[in-house]
Amino acid sequence: MLAVINLVVFLALCMFLFSLRRRGWKLSRQILAGLVAGVVYGLGLQLLYGTQSTVVTATLEWTGVVAAGYINLLRMIIMPLVLVMMVAAVLKLREVADLGRIGGAVVGLLIGTTMIAALVGILVTSAFGLTADSITQGARELASAEALAQRYETVSGLSLPEVLVRFVPANIFHDLTEARPTSIIAVVLFGILFGIAALGVARDNPSRGAQIEAFVETTRLIVMRLVHIVMALTPYGILALIGAVVASSDAGDIVTLLSFVVASYLAIAIMFAVHAGLLLLHGVGLPTYFRAVWPVLAFAFTSRSSAATIPLNVETQVESLRVATPIASLSATLGATIGQNGCAGIYPAMLAVMIAPSMGLDPLALDFMAGLIGVIAISSFGVAGVGGGATFAALIVLPAMGFPVTVAAVLISIEPLIDMARTALNVNGSMTAGVVTQRWLGASIAK
């Protein structure tokens, strides 16, 4: 009965959000309202019942239908959006050289900021004096460590050339199901090659070329309309997502590992400042920029998925930040799997610095820092843009440095709390790369 009452309250909050839409509120304000409502709802559940209550579990099972359903709808449109936007981007560019310039600029910015993020992670962790030995490993953490060790066996044997080969699609239909961590990059490559082939057909047969362009543009418009339909559900999805996170957060775990949480958020805040500095250097007004992107960051924060944020990311860059469609498409899609500042940059760097003293290494030695930053830059290619991507990045970086991977399990209990901010940073990095690339290339790239 208590769970039923909780669900009635949840439905009442959904009706409240729907009434805001009926009143003509902008989507960004609806998302803010959903975020606040979710926090209040989650706190209410935790204060009334506690995090381990069966009432909370039963309630979250049903609110999870809204959360998981919303995430699934987003995942449903990711691959069609990426494929269509890539083909449309190539057709708009007309010249393969333009595609190379955009891709080079975007990837360069993503990897460059990830290297800066790694350096920030190193310095902040050292400043806080964090070490792996200072964190107590309980029974739950040891069980997680064992599971991570088994997962490590599946990726430890991959060399860098083997990792790069995984970017190339062998079966595009398989990758369209998002079956692999590198599926998004594989679909990007297929879309680019498909677009180049379409350009070749258009040059050989202009009448066919016009038909191809009309078909691709029509398909793009349909997919974008689908994106708008799903985006309208964002306030309800955020209500369910953030409510579950707040209701299920274990205050004891957070207090135990509070120093790592504080250090992580400080490093993330510093990287947001680095992004802001890059934007200022290129003449971008920060108030205008953050007013446009905060709904995207709010969704990234609650969903913990860079990949799921791609549709909203592309739409915001094109419509609110005036970034050309080819640039927005590449920065949003590549940024979900390459050069993630938070998950692939800050997190593995912090873990490596925490482990280094126990291995007899000075984490502030220049050769150690240079080697770690280089490994992080290379390993940041292809990290899955979903919840848990940071752990996957750590499973690549730590063995490459000769370090054990089990330390990552110590932080499992607070992973969602930190991962939310890391994901927001990842997405902001991709949008920053798109805006800065637009400033670099300017009018030479068609809208």
mmCIF file with all atom_site columns, N, CA and C in Angstrom, residues 96-155:
data_model
loop_
_atom_site.group_PDB
_atom_site.id
_atom_site.type_symbol
_atom_site.label_atom_id
_atom_site.label_alt_id
_atom_site.label_comp_id
_atom_site.label_asym_id
_atom_site.label_entity_id
_atom_site.label_seq_id
_atom_site.pdbx_PDB_ins_code
_atom_site.Cartn_x
_atom_site.Cartn_y
_atom_site.Cartn_z
_atom_site.occupancy
_atom_site.B_iso_or_equiv
_atom_site.pdbx_formal_charge
_atom_site.auth_seq_id
_atom_site.auth_comp_id
_atom_site.auth_asym_id
_atom_site.auth_atom_id
_atom_site.pdbx_PDB_model_num
ATOM 1   N N  . VAL A 1 96  ? 35.550 15.745  -49.787 1.00 0.00 ? 96  VAL A N  1
ATOM 2   C CA . VAL A 1 96  ? 36.082 14.886  -48.731 1.00 0.00 ? 96  VAL A CA 1
ATOM 3   C C  . VAL A 1 96  ? 37.113 15.637  -47.891 1.00 0.00 ? 96  VAL A C  1
ATOM 4   N N  . ALA A 1 97  ? 37.819 16.584  -48.508 1.00 0.00 ? 97  ALA A N  1
ATOM 5   C CA . ALA A 1 97  ? 38.825 17.362  -47.780 1.00 0.00 ? 97  ALA A CA 1
ATOM 6   C C  . ALA A 1 97  ? 38.194 18.114  -46.612 1.00 0.00 ? 97  ALA A C  1
ATOM 7   N N  . ASP A 1 98  ? 36.969 18.630  -46.800 1.00 0.00 ? 98  ASP A N  1
ATOM 8   C CA . ASP A 1 98  ? 36.276 19.328  -45.718 1.00 0.00 ? 98  ASP A CA 1
ATOM 9   C C  . ASP A 1 98  ? 35.992 18.378  -44.563 1.00 0.00 ? 98  ASP A C  1
ATOM 10  N N  . LEU A 1 99  ? 35.608 17.159  -44.893 1.00 0.00 ? 99  LEU A N  1
ATOM 11  C CA . LEU A 1 99  ? 35.330 16.161  -43.864 1.00 0.00 ? 99  LEU A CA 1
ATOM 12  C C  . LEU A 1 99  ? 36.597 15.879  -43.049 1.00 0.00 ? 99  LEU A C  1
ATOM 13  N N  . GLY A 1 100 ? 37.724 15.789  -43.739 1.00 0.00 ? 100 GLY A N  1
ATOM 14  C CA . GLY A 1 100 ? 38.990 15.555  -43.055 1.00 0.00 ? 100 GLY A CA 1
ATOM 15  C C  . GLY A 1 100 ? 39.352 16.703  -42.131 1.00 0.00 ? 100 GLY A C  1
ATOM 16  N N  . ARG A 1 101 ? 39.089 17.936  -42.593 1.00 0.00 ? 101 ARG A N  1
ATOM 17  C CA . ARG A 1 101 ? 39.396 19.095  -41.755 1.00 0.00 ? 101 ARG A CA 1
ATOM 18  C C  . ARG A 1 101 ? 38.529 19.121  -40.496 1.00 0.00 ? 101 ARG A C  1
ATOM 19  N N  . ILE A 1 102 ? 37.251 18.834  -40.666 1.00 0.00 ? 102 ILE A N  1
ATOM 20  C CA . ILE A 1 102 ? 36.357 18.828  -39.508 1.00 0.00 ? 102 ILE A CA 1
ATOM 21  C C  . ILE A 1 102 ? 36.744 17.719  -38.535 1.00 0.00 ? 102 ILE A C  1
ATOM 22  N N  . GLY A 1 103 ? 36.904 16.501  -39.077 1.00 0.00 ? 103 GLY A N  1
ATOM 23  C CA . GLY A 1 103 ? 37.252 15.373  -38.222 1.00 0.00 ? 103 GLY A CA 1
ATOM 24  C C  . GLY A 1 103 ? 38.567 15.595  -37.497 1.00 0.00 ? 103 GLY A C  1
ATOM 25  N N  . GLY A 1 104 ? 39.566 16.129  -38.201 1.00 0.00 ? 104 GLY A N  1
ATOM 26  C CA . GLY A 1 104 ? 40.861 16.390  -37.575 1.00 0.00 ? 104 GLY A CA 1
ATOM 27  C C  . GLY A 1 104 ? 40.759 17.411  -36.458 1.00 0.00 ? 104 GLY A C  1
ATOM 28  N N  . ALA A 1 105 ? 39.994 18.478  -36.697 1.00 0.00 ? 105 ALA A N  1
ATOM 29  C CA . ALA A 1 105 ? 39.836 19.521  -35.675 1.00 0.00 ? 105 ALA A CA 1
ATOM 30  C C  . ALA A 1 105 ? 39.097 18.989  -34.457 1.00 0.00 ? 105 ALA A C  1
ATOM 31  N N  . VAL A 1 106 ? 37.997 18.266  -34.691 1.00 0.00 ? 106 VAL A N  1
ATOM 32  C CA . VAL A 1 106 ? 37.190 17.749  -33.576 1.00 0.00 ? 106 VAL A CA 1
ATOM 33  C C  . VAL A 1 106 ? 37.987 16.748  -32.750 1.00 0.00 ? 106 VAL A C  1
ATOM 34  N N  . VAL A 1 107 ? 38.603 15.779  -33.414 1.00 0.00 ? 107 VAL A N  1
ATOM 35  C CA . VAL A 1 107 ? 39.366 14.758  -32.689 1.00 0.00 ? 107 VAL A CA 1
ATOM 36  C C  . VAL A 1 107 ? 40.549 15.393  -31.965 1.00 0.00 ? 107 VAL A C  1
ATOM 37  N N  . GLY A 1 108 ? 41.213 16.354  -32.614 1.00 0.00 ? 108 GLY A N  1
ATOM 38  C CA . GLY A 1 108 ? 42.330 17.035  -31.971 1.00 0.00 ? 108 GLY A CA 1
ATOM 39  C C  . GLY A 1 108 ? 41.907 17.744  -30.699 1.00 0.00 ? 108 GLY A C  1
ATOM 40  N N  . LEU A 1 109 ? 40.764 18.423  -30.742 1.00 0.00 ? 109 LEU A N  1
ATOM 41  C CA . LEU A 1 109 ? 40.263 19.108  -29.549 1.00 0.00 ? 109 LEU A CA 1
ATOM 42  C C  . LEU A 1 109 ? 39.862 18.117  -28.466 1.00 0.00 ? 109 LEU A C  1
ATOM 43  N N  . LEU A 1 110 ? 39.198 17.028  -28.850 1.00 0.00 ? 110 LEU A N  1
ATOM 44  C CA . LEU A 1 110 ? 38.770 16.031  -27.864 1.00 0.00 ? 110 LEU A CA 1
ATOM 45  C C  . LEU A 1 110 ? 39.965 15.386  -27.166 1.00 0.00 ? 110 LEU A C  1
ATOM 46  N N  . ILE A 1 111 ? 40.967 14.985  -27.948 1.00 0.00 ? 111 ILE A N  1
ATOM 47  C CA . ILE A 1 111 ? 42.139 14.339  -27.347 1.00 0.00 ? 111 ILE A CA 1
ATOM 48  C C  . ILE A 1 111 ? 42.959 15.346  -26.551 1.00 0.00 ? 111 ILE A C  1
ATOM 49  N N  . GLY A 1 112 ? 43.084 16.574  -27.065 1.00 0.00 ? 112 GLY A N  1
ATOM 50  C CA . GLY A 1 112 ? 43.848 17.600  -26.354 1.00 0.00 ? 112 GLY A CA 1
ATOM 51  C C  . GLY A 1 112 ? 43.246 17.913  -24.996 1.00 0.00 ? 112 GLY A C  1
ATOM 52  N N  . THR A 1 113 ? 41.921 18.079  -24.939 1.00 0.00 ? 113 THR A N  1
ATOM 53  C CA . THR A 1 113 ? 41.283 18.369  -23.651 1.00 0.00 ? 113 THR A CA 1
ATOM 54  C C  . THR A 1 113 ? 41.314 17.162  -22.722 1.00 0.00 ? 113 THR A C  1
ATOM 55  N N  . THR A 1 114 ? 41.312 15.949  -23.284 1.00 0.00 ? 114 THR A N  1
ATOM 56  C CA . THR A 1 114 ? 41.422 14.754  -22.441 1.00 0.00 ? 114 THR A CA 1
ATOM 57  C C  . THR A 1 114 ? 42.803 14.676  -21.793 1.00 0.00 ? 114 THR A C  1
ATOM 58  N N  . MET A 1 115 ? 43.831 15.060  -22.526 1.00 0.00 ? 115 MET A N  1
ATOM 59  C CA . MET A 1 115 ? 45.179 15.091  -21.946 1.00 0.00 ? 115 MET A CA 1
ATOM 60  C C  . MET A 1 115 ? 45.261 16.127  -20.823 1.00 0.00 ? 115 MET A C  1
ATOM 61  N N  . ILE A 1 116 ? 44.613 17.280  -21.033 1.00 0.00 ? 116 ILE A N  1
ATOM 62  C CA . ILE A 1 116 ? 44.569 18.287  -19.966 1.00 0.00 ? 116 ILE A CA 1
ATOM 63  C C  . ILE A 1 116 ? 43.809 17.732  -18.770 1.00 0.00 ? 116 ILE A C  1
ATOM 64  N N  . ALA A 1 117 ? 42.697 17.026  -19.041 1.00 0.00 ? 117 ALA A N  1
ATOM 65  C CA . ALA A 1 117 ? 41.904 16.432  -17.957 1.00 0.00 ? 117 ALA A CA 1
ATOM 66  C C  . ALA A 1 117 ? 42.727 15.427  -17.162 1.00 0.00 ? 117 ALA A C  1
ATOM 67  N N  . ALA A 1 118 ? 43.547 14.635  -17.846 1.00 0.00 ? 118 ALA A N  1
ATOM 68  C CA . ALA A 1 118 ? 44.401 13.671  -17.161 1.00 0.00 ? 118 ALA A CA 1
ATOM 69  C C  . ALA A 1 118 ? 45.385 14.395  -16.240 1.00 0.00 ? 118 ALA A C  1
ATOM 70  N N  . LEU A 1 119 ? 45.974 15.491  -16.743 1.00 0.00 ? 119 LEU A N  1
ATOM 71  C CA . LEU A 1 119 ? 46.906 16.267  -15.918 1.00 0.00 ? 119 LEU A CA 1
ATOM 72  C C  . LEU A 1 119 ? 46.196 16.848  -14.701 1.00 0.00 ? 119 LEU A C  1
ATOM 73  N N  . VAL A 1 120 ? 44.989 17.359  -14.900 1.00 0.00 ? 120 VAL A N  1
ATOM 74  C CA . VAL A 1 120 ? 44.205 17.883  -13.774 1.00 0.00 ? 120 VAL A CA 1
ATOM 75  C C  . VAL A 1 120 ? 43.936 16.786  -12.759 1.00 0.00 ? 120 VAL A C  1
ATOM 76  N N  . GLY A 1 121 ? 43.555 15.590  -13.227 1.00 0.00 ? 121 GLY A N  1
ATOM 77  C CA . GLY A 1 121 ? 43.311 14.472  -12.323 1.00 0.00 ? 121 GLY A CA 1
ATOM 78  C C  . GLY A 1 121 ? 44.545 14.106  -11.514 1.00 0.00 ? 121 GLY A C  1
ATOM 79  N N  . ILE A 1 122 ? 45.696 14.123  -12.163 1.00 0.00 ? 122 ILE A N  1
ATOM 80  C CA . ILE A 1 122 ? 46.957 13.818  -11.474 1.00 0.00 ? 122 ILE A CA 1
ATOM 81  C C  . ILE A 1 122 ? 47.222 14.829  -10.365 1.00 0.00 ? 122 ILE A C  1
ATOM 82  N N  . LEU A 1 123 ? 47.120 16.106  -10.690 1.00 0.00 ? 123 LEU A N  1
ATOM 83  C CA . LEU A 1 123 ? 47.473 17.164  -9.742  1.00 0.00 ? 123 LEU A CA 1
ATOM 84  C C  . LEU A 1 123 ? 46.483 17.236  -8.581  1.00 0.00 ? 123 LEU A C  1
ATOM 85  N N  . VAL A 1 124 ? 45.197 17.097  -8.877  1.00 0.00 ? 124 VAL A N  1
ATOM 86  C CA . VAL A 1 124 ? 44.191 17.176  -7.812  1.00 0.00 ? 124 VAL A CA 1
ATOM 87  C C  . VAL A 1 124 ? 44.328 15.991  -6.855  1.00 0.00 ? 124 VAL A C  1
ATOM 88  N N  . THR A 1 125 ? 44.519 14.787  -7.399  1.00 0.00 ? 125 THR A N  1
ATOM 89  C CA . THR A 1 125 ? 44.670 13.599  -6.547  1.00 0.00 ? 125 THR A CA 1
ATOM 90  C C  . THR A 1 125 ? 45.895 13.728  -5.658  1.00 0.00 ? 125 THR A C  1
ATOM 91  N N  . SER A 1 126 ? 46.986 14.229  -6.216  1.00 0.00 ? 126 SER A N  1
ATOM 92  C CA . SER A 1 126 ? 48.210 14.425  -5.428  1.00 0.00 ? 126 SER A CA 1
ATOM 93  C C  . SER A 1 126 ? 48.006 15.482  -4.354  1.00 0.00 ? 126 SER A C  1
ATOM 94  N N  . ALA A 1 127 ? 47.294 16.555  -4.705  1.00 0.00 ? 127 ALA A N  1
ATOM 95  C CA . ALA A 1 127 ? 47.045 17.626  -3.740  1.00 0.00 ? 127 ALA A CA 1
ATOM 96  C C  . ALA A 1 127 ? 46.214 17.135  -2.562  1.00 0.00 ? 127 ALA A C  1
ATOM 97  N N  . PHE A 1 128 ? 45.270 16.225  -2.810  1.00 0.00 ? 128 PHE A N  1
ATOM 98  C CA . PHE A 1 128 ? 44.438 15.677  -1.743  1.00 0.00 ? 128 PHE A CA 1
ATOM 99  C C  . PHE A 1 128 ? 45.136 14.548  -0.984  1.00 0.00 ? 128 PHE A C  1
ATOM 100 N N  . GLY A 1 129 ? 46.277 14.078  -1.500  1.00 0.00 ? 129 GLY A N  1
ATOM 101 C CA . GLY A 1 129 ? 46.997 13.005  -0.837  1.00 0.00 ? 129 GLY A CA 1
ATOM 102 C C  . GLY A 1 129 ? 46.259 11.678  -0.848  1.00 0.00 ? 129 GLY A C  1
ATOM 103 N N  . LEU A 1 130 ? 45.473 11.435  -1.889  1.00 0.00 ? 130 LEU A N  1
ATOM 104 C CA . LEU A 1 130 ? 44.694 10.204  -1.966  1.00 0.00 ? 130 LEU A CA 1
ATOM 105 C C  . LEU A 1 130 ? 45.575 9.025   -2.357  1.00 0.00 ? 130 LEU A C  1
ATOM 106 N N  . THR A 1 131 ? 45.400 7.903   -1.671  1.00 0.00 ? 131 THR A N  1
ATOM 107 C CA . THR A 1 131 ? 46.104 6.672   -2.026  1.00 0.00 ? 131 THR A CA 1
ATOM 108 C C  . THR A 1 131 ? 45.125 5.518   -1.964  1.00 0.00 ? 131 THR A C  1
ATOM 109 N N  . ALA A 1 132 ? 45.448 4.444   -2.675  1.00 0.00 ? 132 ALA A N  1
ATOM 110 C CA . ALA A 1 132 ? 44.575 3.269   -2.671  1.00 0.00 ? 132 ALA A CA 1
ATOM 111 C C  . ALA A 1 132 ? 44.519 2.636   -1.290  1.00 0.00 ? 132 ALA A C  1
ATOM 112 N N  . ASP A 1 133 ? 45.613 2.725   -0.542  1.00 0.00 ? 133 ASP A N  1
ATOM 113 C CA . ASP A 1 133 ? 45.663 2.100   0.785   1.00 0.00 ? 133 ASP A CA 1
ATOM 114 C C  . ASP A 1 133 ? 44.765 2.809   1.791   1.00 0.00 ? 133 ASP A C  1
ATOM 115 N N  . SER A 1 134 ? 44.401 4.061   1.492   1.00 0.00 ? 134 SER A N  1
ATOM 116 C CA . SER A 1 134 ? 43.607 4.823   2.457   1.00 0.00 ? 134 SER A CA 1
ATOM 117 C C  . SER A 1 134 ? 42.128 4.480   2.399   1.00 0.00 ? 134 SER A C  1
ATOM 118 N N  . ILE A 1 135 ? 41.725 3.675   1.412   1.00 0.00 ? 135 ILE A N  1
ATOM 119 C CA . ILE A 1 135 ? 40.317 3.319   1.254   1.00 0.00 ? 135 ILE A CA 1
ATOM 120 C C  . ILE A 1 135 ? 40.105 1.893   1.738   1.00 0.00 ? 135 ILE A C  1
ATOM 121 N N  . THR A 1 136 ? 39.189 1.708   2.660   1.00 0.00 ? 136 THR A N  1
ATOM 122 C CA . THR A 1 136 ? 38.912 0.384   3.218   1.00 0.00 ? 136 THR A CA 1
ATOM 123 C C  . THR A 1 136 ? 38.119 -0.451  2.231   1.00 0.00 ? 136 THR A C  1
ATOM 124 N N  . GLN A 1 137 ? 38.565 -1.680  2.013   1.00 0.00 ? 137 GLN A N  1
ATOM 125 C CA . GLN A 1 137 ? 37.858 -2.586  1.115   1.00 0.00 ? 137 GLN A CA 1
ATOM 126 C C  . GLN A 1 137 ? 36.988 -3.535  1.931   1.00 0.00 ? 137 GLN A C  1
ATOM 127 N N  . GLY A 1 138 ? 35.686 -3.332  1.854   1.00 0.00 ? 138 GLY A N  1
ATOM 128 C CA . GLY A 1 138 ? 34.746 -4.213  2.545   1.00 0.00 ? 138 GLY A CA 1
ATOM 129 C C  . GLY A 1 138 ? 34.415 -5.422  1.699   1.00 0.00 ? 138 GLY A C  1
ATOM 130 N N  . ALA A 1 139 ? 33.503 -6.244  2.211   1.00 0.00 ? 139 ALA A N  1
ATOM 131 C CA . ALA A 1 139 ? 33.127 -7.474  1.505   1.00 0.00 ? 139 ALA A CA 1
ATOM 132 C C  . ALA A 1 139 ? 32.513 -7.166  0.147   1.00 0.00 ? 139 ALA A C  1
ATOM 133 N N  . ARG A 1 140 ? 31.675 -6.109  0.090   1.00 0.00 ? 140 ARG A N  1
ATOM 134 C CA . ARG A 1 140 ? 31.029 -5.803  -1.183  1.00 0.00 ? 140 ARG A CA 1
ATOM 135 C C  . ARG A 1 140 ? 32.063 -5.361  -2.211  1.00 0.00 ? 140 ARG A C  1
ATOM 136 N N  . GLU A 1 141 ? 33.045 -4.533  -1.752  1.00 0.00 ? 141 GLU A N  1
ATOM 137 C CA . GLU A 1 141 ? 34.064 -4.055  -2.684  1.00 0.00 ? 141 GLU A CA 1
ATOM 138 C C  . GLU A 1 141 ? 34.949 -5.196  -3.182  1.00 0.00 ? 141 GLU A C  1
ATOM 139 N N  . LEU A 1 142 ? 35.256 -6.157  -2.272  1.00 0.00 ? 142 LEU A N  1
ATOM 140 C CA . LEU A 1 142 ? 36.086 -7.277  -2.685  1.00 0.00 ? 142 LEU A CA 1
ATOM 141 C C  . LEU A 1 142 ? 35.360 -8.147  -3.704  1.00 0.00 ? 142 LEU A C  1
ATOM 142 N N  . ALA A 1 143 ? 34.050 -8.325  -3.516  1.00 0.00 ? 143 ALA A N  1
ATOM 143 C CA . ALA A 1 143 ? 33.271 -9.082  -4.494  1.00 0.00 ? 143 ALA A CA 1
ATOM 144 C C  . ALA A 1 143 ? 33.260 -8.368  -5.832  1.00 0.00 ? 143 ALA A C  1
ATOM 145 N N  . SER A 1 144 ? 33.131 -7.041  -5.806  1.00 0.00 ? 144 SER A N  1
ATOM 146 C CA . SER A 1 144 ? 33.172 -6.258  -7.047  1.00 0.00 ? 144 SER A CA 1
ATOM 147 C C  . SER A 1 144 ? 34.545 -6.354  -7.703  1.00 0.00 ? 144 SER A C  1
ATOM 148 N N  . ALA A 1 145 ? 35.589 -6.378  -6.879  1.00 0.00 ? 145 ALA A N  1
ATOM 149 C CA . ALA A 1 145 ? 36.939 -6.485  -7.415  1.00 0.00 ? 145 ALA A CA 1
ATOM 150 C C  . ALA A 1 145 ? 37.132 -7.793  -8.161  1.00 0.00 ? 145 ALA A C  1
ATOM 151 N N  . GLU A 1 146 ? 36.570 -8.860  -7.603  1.00 0.00 ? 146 GLU A N  1
ATOM 152 C CA . GLU A 1 146 ? 36.680 -10.162 -8.267  1.00 0.00 ? 146 GLU A CA 1
ATOM 153 C C  . GLU A 1 146 ? 35.964 -10.147 -9.613  1.00 0.00 ? 146 GLU A C  1
ATOM 154 N N  . ALA A 1 147 ? 34.794 -9.506  -9.652  1.00 0.00 ? 147 ALA A N  1
ATOM 155 C CA . ALA A 1 147 ? 34.049 -9.414  -10.912 1.00 0.00 ? 147 ALA A CA 1
ATOM 156 C C  . ALA A 1 147 ? 34.811 -8.578  -11.926 1.00 0.00 ? 147 ALA A C  1
ATOM 157 N N  . LEU A 1 148 ? 35.440 -7.490  -11.453 1.00 0.00 ? 148 LEU A N  1
ATOM 158 C CA . LEU A 1 148 ? 36.219 -6.647  -12.360 1.00 0.00 ? 148 LEU A CA 1
ATOM 159 C C  . LEU A 1 148 ? 37.435 -7.388  -12.893 1.00 0.00 ? 148 LEU A C  1
ATOM 160 N N  . ALA A 1 149 ? 38.048 -8.194  -12.041 1.00 0.00 ? 149 ALA A N  1
ATOM 161 C CA . ALA A 1 149 ? 39.209 -8.957  -12.491 1.00 0.00 ? 149 ALA A CA 1
ATOM 162 C C  . ALA A 1 149 ? 38.829 -9.897  -13.624 1.00 0.00 ? 149 ALA A C  1
ATOM 163 N N  . GLN A 1 150 ? 37.626 -10.497 -13.530 1.00 0.00 ? 150 GLN A N  1
ATOM 164 C CA . GLN A 1 150 ? 37.164 -11.371 -14.600 1.00 0.00 ? 150 GLN A CA 1
ATOM 165 C C  . GLN A 1 150 ? 36.910 -10.573 -15.880 1.00 0.00 ? 150 GLN A C  1
ATOM 166 N N  . ARG A 1 151 ? 36.345 -9.373  -15.724 1.00 0.00 ? 151 ARG A N  1
ATOM 167 C CA . ARG A 1 151 ? 36.097 -8.536  -16.896 1.00 0.00 ? 151 ARG A CA 1
ATOM 168 C C  . ARG A 1 151 ? 37.413 -8.093  -17.524 1.00 0.00 ? 151 ARG A C  1
ATOM 169 N N  . TYR A 1 152 ? 38.410 -7.841  -16.661 1.00 0.00 ? 152 TYR A N  1
ATOM 170 C CA . TYR A 1 152 ? 39.721 -7.420  -17.141 1.00 0.00 ? 152 TYR A CA 1
ATOM 171 C C  . TYR A 1 152 ? 40.328 -8.442  -18.081 1.00 0.00 ? 152 TYR A C  1
ATOM 172 N N  . GLU A 1 153 ? 40.069 -9.723  -17.814 1.00 0.00 ? 153 GLU A N  1
ATOM 173 C CA . GLU A 1 153 ? 40.627 -10.773 -18.666 1.00 0.00 ? 153 GLU A CA 1
ATOM 174 C C  . GLU A 1 153 ? 40.133 -10.638 -20.103 1.00 0.00 ? 153 GLU A C  1
ATOM 175 N N  . THR A 1 154 ? 38.960 -10.051 -20.310 1.00 0.00 ? 154 THR A N  1
ATOM 176 C CA . THR A 1 154 ? 38.393 -9.957  -21.658 1.00 0.00 ? 154 THR A CA 1
ATOM 177 C C  . THR A 1 154 ? 38.984 -8.817  -22.470 1.00 0.00 ? 154 THR A C  1
ATOM 178 N N  . VAL A 1 155 ? 39.649 -7.861  -21.816 1.00 0.00 ? 155 VAL A N  1
ATOM 179 C CA . VAL A 1 155 ? 40.189 -6.718  -22.557 1.00 0.00 ? 155 VAL A CA 1
ATOM 180 C C  . VAL A 1 155 ? 41.701 -6.576  -22.420 1.00 0.00 ? 155 VAL A C  1
#
